[in-house]
Amino acid sequence: DAGVTQSPTHLIKTRGQHVTLRCSPISGHKSVSWYQQVLGQGPQFIFQYYEKEERGRGNFPDRFSARQFPNYSSELNVNALLLGDSALYLCASSNGEMNTEAFFGQGTRLTVV
Amino acid sequence: TQLLEQSPQFLSIQEGENLTVYCNSSSVFSSLQWYRQEPGEGPVLLVTVVTGGEVKKLKRLTFQFGDARKDSSLHITAAQPGDTGLYLCAGRRSKLIFGTGTRLQVFP
């Protein structure tokens, strides 16, 4: 079985641009969460989606948005990129909405220049 | 505000030594997970502890959940270079909250 897959693996963008990151969860998993991990720190929660509905949102500006599709894959969009948005963006998939184990993809390394 | 504080932040030891990593919070969690992350990769789940006081062993790794479900520890016996990585605890409430991380380096 394939694990959580994220694309692209690396991305370089210019300040002010927008970016779309993609995630395919483990087959059968209905929950997808997005995290931002700045170098040297632990991941910070951005969004959780379960059954195509937003179930949680972290302390991130409105420039960050996400959605989940009928096949449970997900996209994270970031508009008006800032240098500080440079980070590893991680997607985690879970079987249930809460209190279930999360399995992570390899992440998308975003560099904003 | 960081809900989960890990200590130490960095740890550099020789192969064969023992070590303990701590994960502390003032908040109660319904469960707590430990992950290991290598450079350029996503975190990999090591264990989930659910019950206060629970102890789980994974080969040379021993995980303990505090009685009050606010803290946890990870003990590694006879560390090996393959144990090198970033160790993250994560507490489950309505979402998964990660700790600050402990970067472990084991030298041969």
PDB file of C-alpha atoms in Angstrom:
ATOM      1  CA  ASP A   1       0.000   0.000   0.000  1.00  0.00           C
ATOM      2  CA  ALA A   2       1.222   3.490  -0.814  1.00  0.00           C
ATOM      3  CA  GLY A   3       1.791   5.797   2.104  1.00  0.00           C
ATOM      4  CA  VAL A   4       0.969   9.479   2.174  1.00  0.00           C
ATOM      5  CA  THR A   5       2.247  11.141  -0.980  1.00  0.00           C
ATOM      6  CA  GLN A   6       2.936  14.825  -1.399  1.00  0.00           C
ATOM      7  CA  SER A   7       3.819  16.864  -4.458  1.00  0.00           C
ATOM      8  CA  PRO A   8       5.968  18.566  -5.379  1.00  0.00           C
ATOM      9  CA  THR A   9       8.870  17.581  -3.127  1.00  0.00           C
ATOM     10  CA  HIS A  10      10.675  20.878  -3.583  1.00  0.00           C
ATOM     11  CA  LEU A  11       9.503  24.272  -4.774  1.00  0.00           C
ATOM     12  CA  ILE A  12      11.049  27.711  -5.144  1.00  0.00           C
ATOM     13  CA  LYS A  13       8.747  30.717  -5.379  1.00  0.00           C
ATOM     14  CA  THR A  14       9.139  34.485  -5.399  1.00  0.00           C
ATOM     15  CA  ARG A  15       7.630  36.791  -2.784  1.00  0.00           C
ATOM     16  CA  GLY A  16       4.060  37.736  -3.670  1.00  0.00           C
ATOM     17  CA  GLN A  17       3.395  34.608  -5.707  1.00  0.00           C
ATOM     18  CA  HIS A  18       0.942  31.911  -4.739  1.00  0.00           C
ATOM     19  CA  VAL A  19       1.549  28.184  -4.345  1.00  0.00           C
ATOM     20  CA  THR A  20      -0.537  25.014  -4.331  1.00  0.00           C
ATOM     21  CA  LEU A  21       0.684  21.928  -2.508  1.00  0.00           C
ATOM     22  CA  ARG A  22      -0.945  18.549  -2.945  1.00  0.00           C
ATOM     23  CA  CYS A  23      -1.438  15.521  -0.733  1.00  0.00           C
ATOM     24  CA  SER A  24      -2.867  12.058  -1.277  1.00  0.00           C
ATOM     25  CA  PRO A  25      -3.714  10.237   1.951  1.00  0.00           C
ATOM     26  CA  ILE A  26      -3.338   6.561   2.676  1.00  0.00           C
ATOM     27  CA  SER A  27      -6.069   4.583   0.937  1.00  0.00           C
ATOM     28  CA  GLY A  28      -9.127   4.446   3.175  1.00  0.00           C
ATOM     29  CA  HIS A  29      -8.101   7.402   5.320  1.00  0.00           C
ATOM     30  CA  LYS A  30     -10.640  10.206   5.382  1.00  0.00           C
ATOM     31  CA  SER A  31      -8.787  12.818   7.409  1.00  0.00           C
ATOM     32  CA  VAL A  32      -5.978  15.022   6.149  1.00  0.00           C
ATOM     33  CA  SER A  33      -4.073  17.559   8.224  1.00  0.00           C
ATOM     34  CA  TRP A  34      -1.510  20.114   7.120  1.00  0.00           C
ATOM     35  CA  TYR A  35       1.473  21.270   9.154  1.00  0.00           C
ATOM     36  CA  GLN A  36       4.200  23.852   8.672  1.00  0.00           C
ATOM     37  CA  GLN A  37       7.649  23.007   9.974  1.00  0.00           C
ATOM     38  CA  VAL A  38      10.199  25.767  10.085  1.00  0.00           C
ATOM     39  CA  LEU A  39      13.813  24.621  10.251  1.00  0.00           C
ATOM     40  CA  GLY A  40      14.776  23.517  13.736  1.00  0.00           C
ATOM     41  CA  GLN A  41      11.248  23.514  15.148  1.00  0.00           C
ATOM     42  CA  GLY A  42       8.388  21.098  15.605  1.00  0.00           C
ATOM     43  CA  PRO A  43       5.513  21.069  13.086  1.00  0.00           C
ATOM     44  CA  GLN A  44       2.772  23.673  13.585  1.00  0.00           C
ATOM     45  CA  PHE A  45      -0.841  22.759  12.820  1.00  0.00           C
ATOM     46  CA  ILE A  46      -2.441  24.622   9.908  1.00  0.00           C
ATOM     47  CA  PHE A  47      -5.635  22.778   8.924  1.00  0.00           C
ATOM     48  CA  GLN A  48      -7.514  19.547   9.391  1.00  0.00           C
ATOM     49  CA  TYR A  49     -10.098  18.226   6.949  1.00  0.00           C
ATOM     50  CA  TYR A  50     -12.357  15.258   7.548  1.00  0.00           C
ATOM     51  CA  GLU A  51     -14.924  14.020   5.088  1.00  0.00           C
ATOM     52  CA  LYS A  52     -14.272  17.103   2.936  1.00  0.00           C
ATOM     53  CA  GLU A  53     -15.125  19.549   5.707  1.00  0.00           C
ATOM     54  CA  GLU A  54     -12.738  21.778   7.637  1.00  0.00           C
ATOM     55  CA  ARG A  55     -12.530  20.474  11.190  1.00  0.00           C
ATOM     56  CA  GLY A  56      -9.783  22.632  12.594  1.00  0.00           C
ATOM     57  CA  ARG A  57      -7.654  25.621  11.810  1.00  0.00           C
ATOM     58  CA  GLY A  58      -4.424  26.739  13.399  1.00  0.00           C
ATOM     59  CA  ASN A  59      -3.139  30.249  14.003  1.00  0.00           C
ATOM     60  CA  PHE A  60      -2.290  31.089  10.395  1.00  0.00           C
ATOM     61  CA  PRO A  61      -3.344  34.124   8.307  1.00  0.00           C
ATOM     62  CA  ASP A  62      -6.126  34.028   5.734  1.00  0.00           C
ATOM     63  CA  ARG A  63      -3.483  33.755   3.014  1.00  0.00           C
ATOM     64  CA  PHE A  64      -3.499  30.069   3.866  1.00  0.00           C
ATOM     65  CA  SER A  65      -6.436  28.007   2.612  1.00  0.00           C
ATOM     66  CA  ALA A  66      -7.091  24.373   1.910  1.00  0.00           C
ATOM     67  CA  ARG A  67      -9.677  21.981   0.615  1.00  0.00           C
ATOM     68  CA  GLN A  68     -10.351  18.272   0.460  1.00  0.00           C
ATOM     69  CA  PHE A  69     -11.706  16.514  -2.582  1.00  0.00           C
ATOM     70  CA  PRO A  70     -14.240  13.651  -2.860  1.00  0.00           C
ATOM     71  CA  ASN A  71     -11.344  11.168  -3.174  1.00  0.00           C
ATOM     72  CA  TYR A  72      -9.972  12.589   0.133  1.00  0.00           C
ATOM     73  CA  SER A  73      -6.890  14.111  -1.458  1.00  0.00           C
ATOM     74  CA  SER A  74      -6.175  17.657  -0.389  1.00  0.00           C
ATOM     75  CA  GLU A  75      -4.620  20.896  -1.531  1.00  0.00           C
ATOM     76  CA  LEU A  76      -3.002  23.614   0.546  1.00  0.00           C
ATOM     77  CA  ASN A  77      -2.923  27.056  -1.043  1.00  0.00           C
ATOM     78  CA  VAL A  78      -0.834  29.975   0.104  1.00  0.00           C
ATOM     79  CA  ASN A  79      -1.285  33.407  -1.445  1.00  0.00           C
ATOM     80  CA  ALA A  80       0.967  36.477  -1.397  1.00  0.00           C
ATOM     81  CA  LEU A  81       3.978  34.464  -0.288  1.00  0.00           C
ATOM     82  CA  LEU A  82       6.340  35.947   2.255  1.00  0.00           C
ATOM     83  CA  LEU A  83       9.937  35.002   2.972  1.00  0.00           C
ATOM     84  CA  GLY A  84       8.751  33.636   6.312  1.00  0.00           C
ATOM     85  CA  ASP A  85       6.562  31.082   4.559  1.00  0.00           C
ATOM     86  CA  SER A  86       9.708  29.149   3.671  1.00  0.00           C
ATOM     87  CA  ALA A  87       9.334  25.827   5.444  1.00  0.00           C
ATOM     88  CA  LEU A  88       8.675  22.118   5.107  1.00  0.00           C
ATOM     89  CA  TYR A  89       4.936  21.593   4.613  1.00  0.00           C
ATOM     90  CA  LEU A  90       3.757  18.259   5.910  1.00  0.00           C
ATOM     91  CA  CYS A  91       0.561  16.410   5.212  1.00  0.00           C
ATOM     92  CA  ALA A  92      -0.716  13.790   7.637  1.00  0.00           C
ATOM     93  CA  SER A  93      -3.453  11.256   7.016  1.00  0.00           C
ATOM     94  CA  SER A  94      -5.616   9.577   9.635  1.00  0.00           C
ATOM     95  CA  ASN A  95      -8.357   7.012   9.572  1.00  0.00           C
ATOM     96  CA  GLY A  96     -10.671   8.938  11.881  1.00  0.00           C
ATOM     97  CA  GLU A  97     -11.311  12.519  12.819  1.00  0.00           C
ATOM     98  CA  MET A  98      -9.893  12.522  16.333  1.00  0.00           C
ATOM     99  CA  ASN A  99      -7.759  10.428  18.628  1.00  0.00           C
ATOM    100  CA  THR A 100      -6.302   8.388  15.830  1.00  0.00           C
ATOM    101  CA  GLU A 101      -2.745   7.923  14.699  1.00  0.00           C
ATOM    102  CA  ALA A 102      -1.402  10.284  12.066  1.00  0.00           C
ATOM    103  CA  PHE A 103       0.907   9.157   9.278  1.00  0.00           C
ATOM    104  CA  PHE A 104       3.002  11.752   7.513  1.00  0.00           C
ATOM    105  CA  GLY A 105       4.169  12.248   3.975  1.00  0.00           C
ATOM    106  CA  GLN A 106       7.727  13.235   3.143  1.00  0.00           C
ATOM    107  CA  GLY A 107       6.734  16.878   2.914  1.00  0.00           C
ATOM    108  CA  THR A 108       7.111  19.693   0.397  1.00  0.00           C
ATOM    109  CA  ARG A 109      10.121  21.942   0.935  1.00  0.00           C
ATOM    110  CA  LEU A 110       9.000  25.477  -0.042  1.00  0.00           C
ATOM    111  CA  THR A 111      11.603  28.186  -0.440  1.00  0.00           C
ATOM    112  CA  VAL A 112      10.434  31.761  -0.949  1.00  0.00           C
ATOM    113  CA  VAL A 113      13.048  34.126  -2.373  1.00  0.00           C
TER     114      VAL A 113
ATOM    115  CA  THR B   1       2.637  29.655  23.310  1.00  0.00           C
ATOM    116  CA  GLN B   2       4.238  26.222  23.092  1.00  0.00           C
ATOM    117  CA  LEU B   3       2.047  23.684  24.859  1.00  0.00           C
ATOM    118  CA  LEU B   4       4.612  20.889  24.795  1.00  0.00           C
ATOM    119  CA  GLU B   5       8.197  21.523  25.849  1.00  0.00           C
ATOM    120  CA  GLN B   6      10.866  18.946  25.160  1.00  0.00           C
ATOM    121  CA  SER B   7      14.205  18.653  26.876  1.00  0.00           C
ATOM    122  CA  PRO B   8      16.977  18.566  26.131  1.00  0.00           C
ATOM    123  CA  GLN B   9      16.811  20.480  22.862  1.00  0.00           C
ATOM    124  CA  PHE B  10      20.056  18.927  21.630  1.00  0.00           C
ATOM    125  CA  LEU B  11      21.820  15.747  22.680  1.00  0.00           C
ATOM    126  CA  SER B  12      25.131  14.459  21.406  1.00  0.00           C
ATOM    127  CA  ILE B  13      26.329  11.121  22.772  1.00  0.00           C
ATOM    128  CA  GLN B  14      28.609   8.177  22.047  1.00  0.00           C
ATOM    129  CA  GLU B  15      27.334   4.831  20.822  1.00  0.00           C
ATOM    130  CA  GLY B  16      26.365   2.590  23.714  1.00  0.00           C
ATOM    131  CA  GLU B  17      25.254   5.352  26.078  1.00  0.00           C
ATOM    132  CA  ASN B  18      21.758   5.619  27.528  1.00  0.00           C
ATOM    133  CA  LEU B  19      19.599   8.724  27.264  1.00  0.00           C
ATOM    134  CA  THR B  20      16.209  10.092  28.260  1.00  0.00           C
ATOM    135  CA  VAL B  21      14.150  12.716  26.448  1.00  0.00           C
ATOM    136  CA  TYR B  22      11.369  14.515  28.296  1.00  0.00           C
ATOM    137  CA  CYS B  23       8.127  15.985  26.999  1.00  0.00           C
ATOM    138  CA  ASN B  24       6.283  18.241  29.444  1.00  0.00           C
ATOM    139  CA  SER B  25       3.050  20.195  29.416  1.00  0.00           C
ATOM    140  CA  SER B  26       0.622  21.853  31.789  1.00  0.00           C
ATOM    141  CA  SER B  27      -2.241  20.518  29.650  1.00  0.00           C
ATOM    142  CA  VAL B  28      -3.890  17.114  29.650  1.00  0.00           C
ATOM    143  CA  PHE B  29      -3.865  15.090  26.453  1.00  0.00           C
ATOM    144  CA  SER B  30      -6.108  12.202  25.468  1.00  0.00           C
ATOM    145  CA  SER B  31      -3.088  10.471  23.960  1.00  0.00           C
ATOM    146  CA  LEU B  32       0.517  11.189  23.197  1.00  0.00           C
ATOM    147  CA  GLN B  33       2.628  10.085  20.280  1.00  0.00           C
ATOM    148  CA  TRP B  34       6.361   9.972  19.681  1.00  0.00           C
ATOM    149  CA  TYR B  35       7.836  10.461  16.232  1.00  0.00           C
ATOM    150  CA  ARG B  36      11.333  10.366  14.765  1.00  0.00           C
ATOM    151  CA  GLN B  37      12.151  12.587  11.830  1.00  0.00           C
ATOM    152  CA  GLU B  38      15.212  12.461   9.595  1.00  0.00           C
ATOM    153  CA  PRO B  39      16.395  15.393   7.465  1.00  0.00           C
ATOM    154  CA  GLY B  40      14.173  16.009   4.448  1.00  0.00           C
ATOM    155  CA  GLU B  41      11.606  13.449   5.552  1.00  0.00           C
ATOM    156  CA  GLY B  42       8.289  13.541   7.337  1.00  0.00           C
ATOM    157  CA  PRO B  43       7.970  12.359  10.952  1.00  0.00           C
ATOM    158  CA  VAL B  44       7.605   8.605  11.403  1.00  0.00           C
ATOM    159  CA  LEU B  45       5.345   7.376  14.182  1.00  0.00           C
ATOM    160  CA  LEU B  46       7.150   5.330  16.851  1.00  0.00           C
ATOM    161  CA  VAL B  47       4.459   4.790  19.468  1.00  0.00           C
ATOM    162  CA  THR B  48       1.131   5.998  20.848  1.00  0.00           C
ATOM    163  CA  VAL B  49       0.427   6.004  24.584  1.00  0.00           C
ATOM    164  CA  VAL B  50      -3.104   6.489  25.806  1.00  0.00           C
ATOM    165  CA  THR B  51      -3.459   5.517  29.460  1.00  0.00           C
ATOM    166  CA  GLY B  52      -1.919   7.490  32.336  1.00  0.00           C
ATOM    167  CA  GLY B  53       1.103   5.610  33.653  1.00  0.00           C
ATOM    168  CA  GLU B  54       1.341   3.467  30.538  1.00  0.00           C
ATOM    169  CA  VAL B  55       4.757   2.101  29.581  1.00  0.00           C
ATOM    170  CA  LYS B  56       5.521   0.779  26.104  1.00  0.00           C
ATOM    171  CA  LYS B  57       8.717  -0.790  24.861  1.00  0.00           C
ATOM    172  CA  LEU B  58       9.963  -0.854  21.293  1.00  0.00           C
ATOM    173  CA  LYS B  59      13.244  -2.798  21.255  1.00  0.00           C
ATOM    174  CA  ARG B  60      15.736  -0.463  22.963  1.00  0.00           C
ATOM    175  CA  LEU B  61      13.206   2.367  23.303  1.00  0.00           C
ATOM    176  CA  THR B  62      10.970   2.722  26.366  1.00  0.00           C
ATOM    177  CA  PHE B  63       8.101   5.217  26.359  1.00  0.00           C
ATOM    178  CA  GLN B  64       6.171   6.314  29.424  1.00  0.00           C
ATOM    179  CA  PHE B  65       3.020   8.424  29.728  1.00  0.00           C
ATOM    180  CA  GLY B  66       2.689  10.393  32.955  1.00  0.00           C
ATOM    181  CA  ASP B  67      -0.019   9.441  35.436  1.00  0.00           C
ATOM    182  CA  ALA B  68      -1.826  12.735  34.827  1.00  0.00           C
ATOM    183  CA  ARG B  69      -1.425  12.438  31.036  1.00  0.00           C
ATOM    184  CA  LYS B  70       0.453  15.741  30.904  1.00  0.00           C
ATOM    185  CA  ASP B  71       3.975  14.501  30.271  1.00  0.00           C
ATOM    186  CA  SER B  72       5.945  11.693  28.722  1.00  0.00           C
ATOM    187  CA  SER B  73       9.472  10.370  28.472  1.00  0.00           C
ATOM    188  CA  LEU B  74      11.470   8.410  25.957  1.00  0.00           C
ATOM    189  CA  HIS B  75      14.412   6.350  27.174  1.00  0.00           C
ATOM    190  CA  ILE B  76      16.901   4.811  24.753  1.00  0.00           C
ATOM    191  CA  THR B  77      19.207   2.084  25.991  1.00  0.00           C
ATOM    192  CA  ALA B  78      22.601   1.532  24.358  1.00  0.00           C
ATOM    193  CA  ALA B  79      22.100   4.179  21.672  1.00  0.00           C
ATOM    194  CA  GLN B  80      23.295   3.429  18.160  1.00  0.00           C
ATOM    195  CA  PRO B  81      24.198   5.767  15.265  1.00  0.00           C
ATOM    196  CA  GLY B  82      20.966   4.696  13.565  1.00  0.00           C
ATOM    197  CA  ASP B  83      19.033   6.362  16.396  1.00  0.00           C
ATOM    198  CA  THR B  84      20.241   9.770  15.190  1.00  0.00           C
ATOM    199  CA  GLY B  85      17.374  12.092  14.297  1.00  0.00           C
ATOM    200  CA  LEU B  86      14.835  14.616  15.528  1.00  0.00           C
ATOM    201  CA  TYR B  87      12.527  13.160  18.174  1.00  0.00           C
ATOM    202  CA  LEU B  88       9.121  14.787  18.461  1.00  0.00           C
ATOM    203  CA  CYS B  89       6.389  14.226  20.982  1.00  0.00           C
ATOM    204  CA  ALA B  90       2.865  15.165  19.967  1.00  0.00           C
ATOM    205  CA  GLY B  91      -0.185  15.431  22.184  1.00  0.00           C
ATOM    206  CA  ARG B  92      -3.658  14.760  20.911  1.00  0.00           C
ATOM    207  CA  ARG B  93      -6.494  17.087  21.862  1.00  0.00           C
ATOM    208  CA  SER B  94      -8.835  18.240  19.095  1.00  0.00           C
ATOM    209  CA  LYS B  95      -5.712  18.342  16.953  1.00  0.00           C
ATOM    210  CA  LEU B  96      -2.193  16.986  17.152  1.00  0.00           C
ATOM    211  CA  ILE B  97       0.117  19.435  18.952  1.00  0.00           C
ATOM    212  CA  PHE B  98       3.832  18.904  18.512  1.00  0.00           C
ATOM    213  CA  GLY B  99       6.592  19.508  20.979  1.00  0.00           C
ATOM    214  CA  THR B 100       9.658  21.619  20.372  1.00  0.00           C
ATOM    215  CA  GLY B 101      11.751  18.593  19.379  1.00  0.00           C
ATOM    216  CA  THR B 102      14.973  16.972  20.582  1.00  0.00           C
ATOM    217  CA  ARG B 103      17.797  16.592  18.100  1.00  0.00           C
ATOM    218  CA  LEU B 104      19.831  13.478  18.912  1.00  0.00           C
ATOM    219  CA  GLN B 105      23.223  12.685  17.435  1.00  0.00           C
ATOM    220  CA  VAL B 106      24.874   9.366  18.241  1.00  0.00           C
ATOM    221  CA  PHE B 107      28.544   9.060  17.305  1.00  0.00           C
ATOM    222  CA  PRO B 108      30.184   5.687  16.572  1.00  0.00           C
TER     223      PRO B 108
END
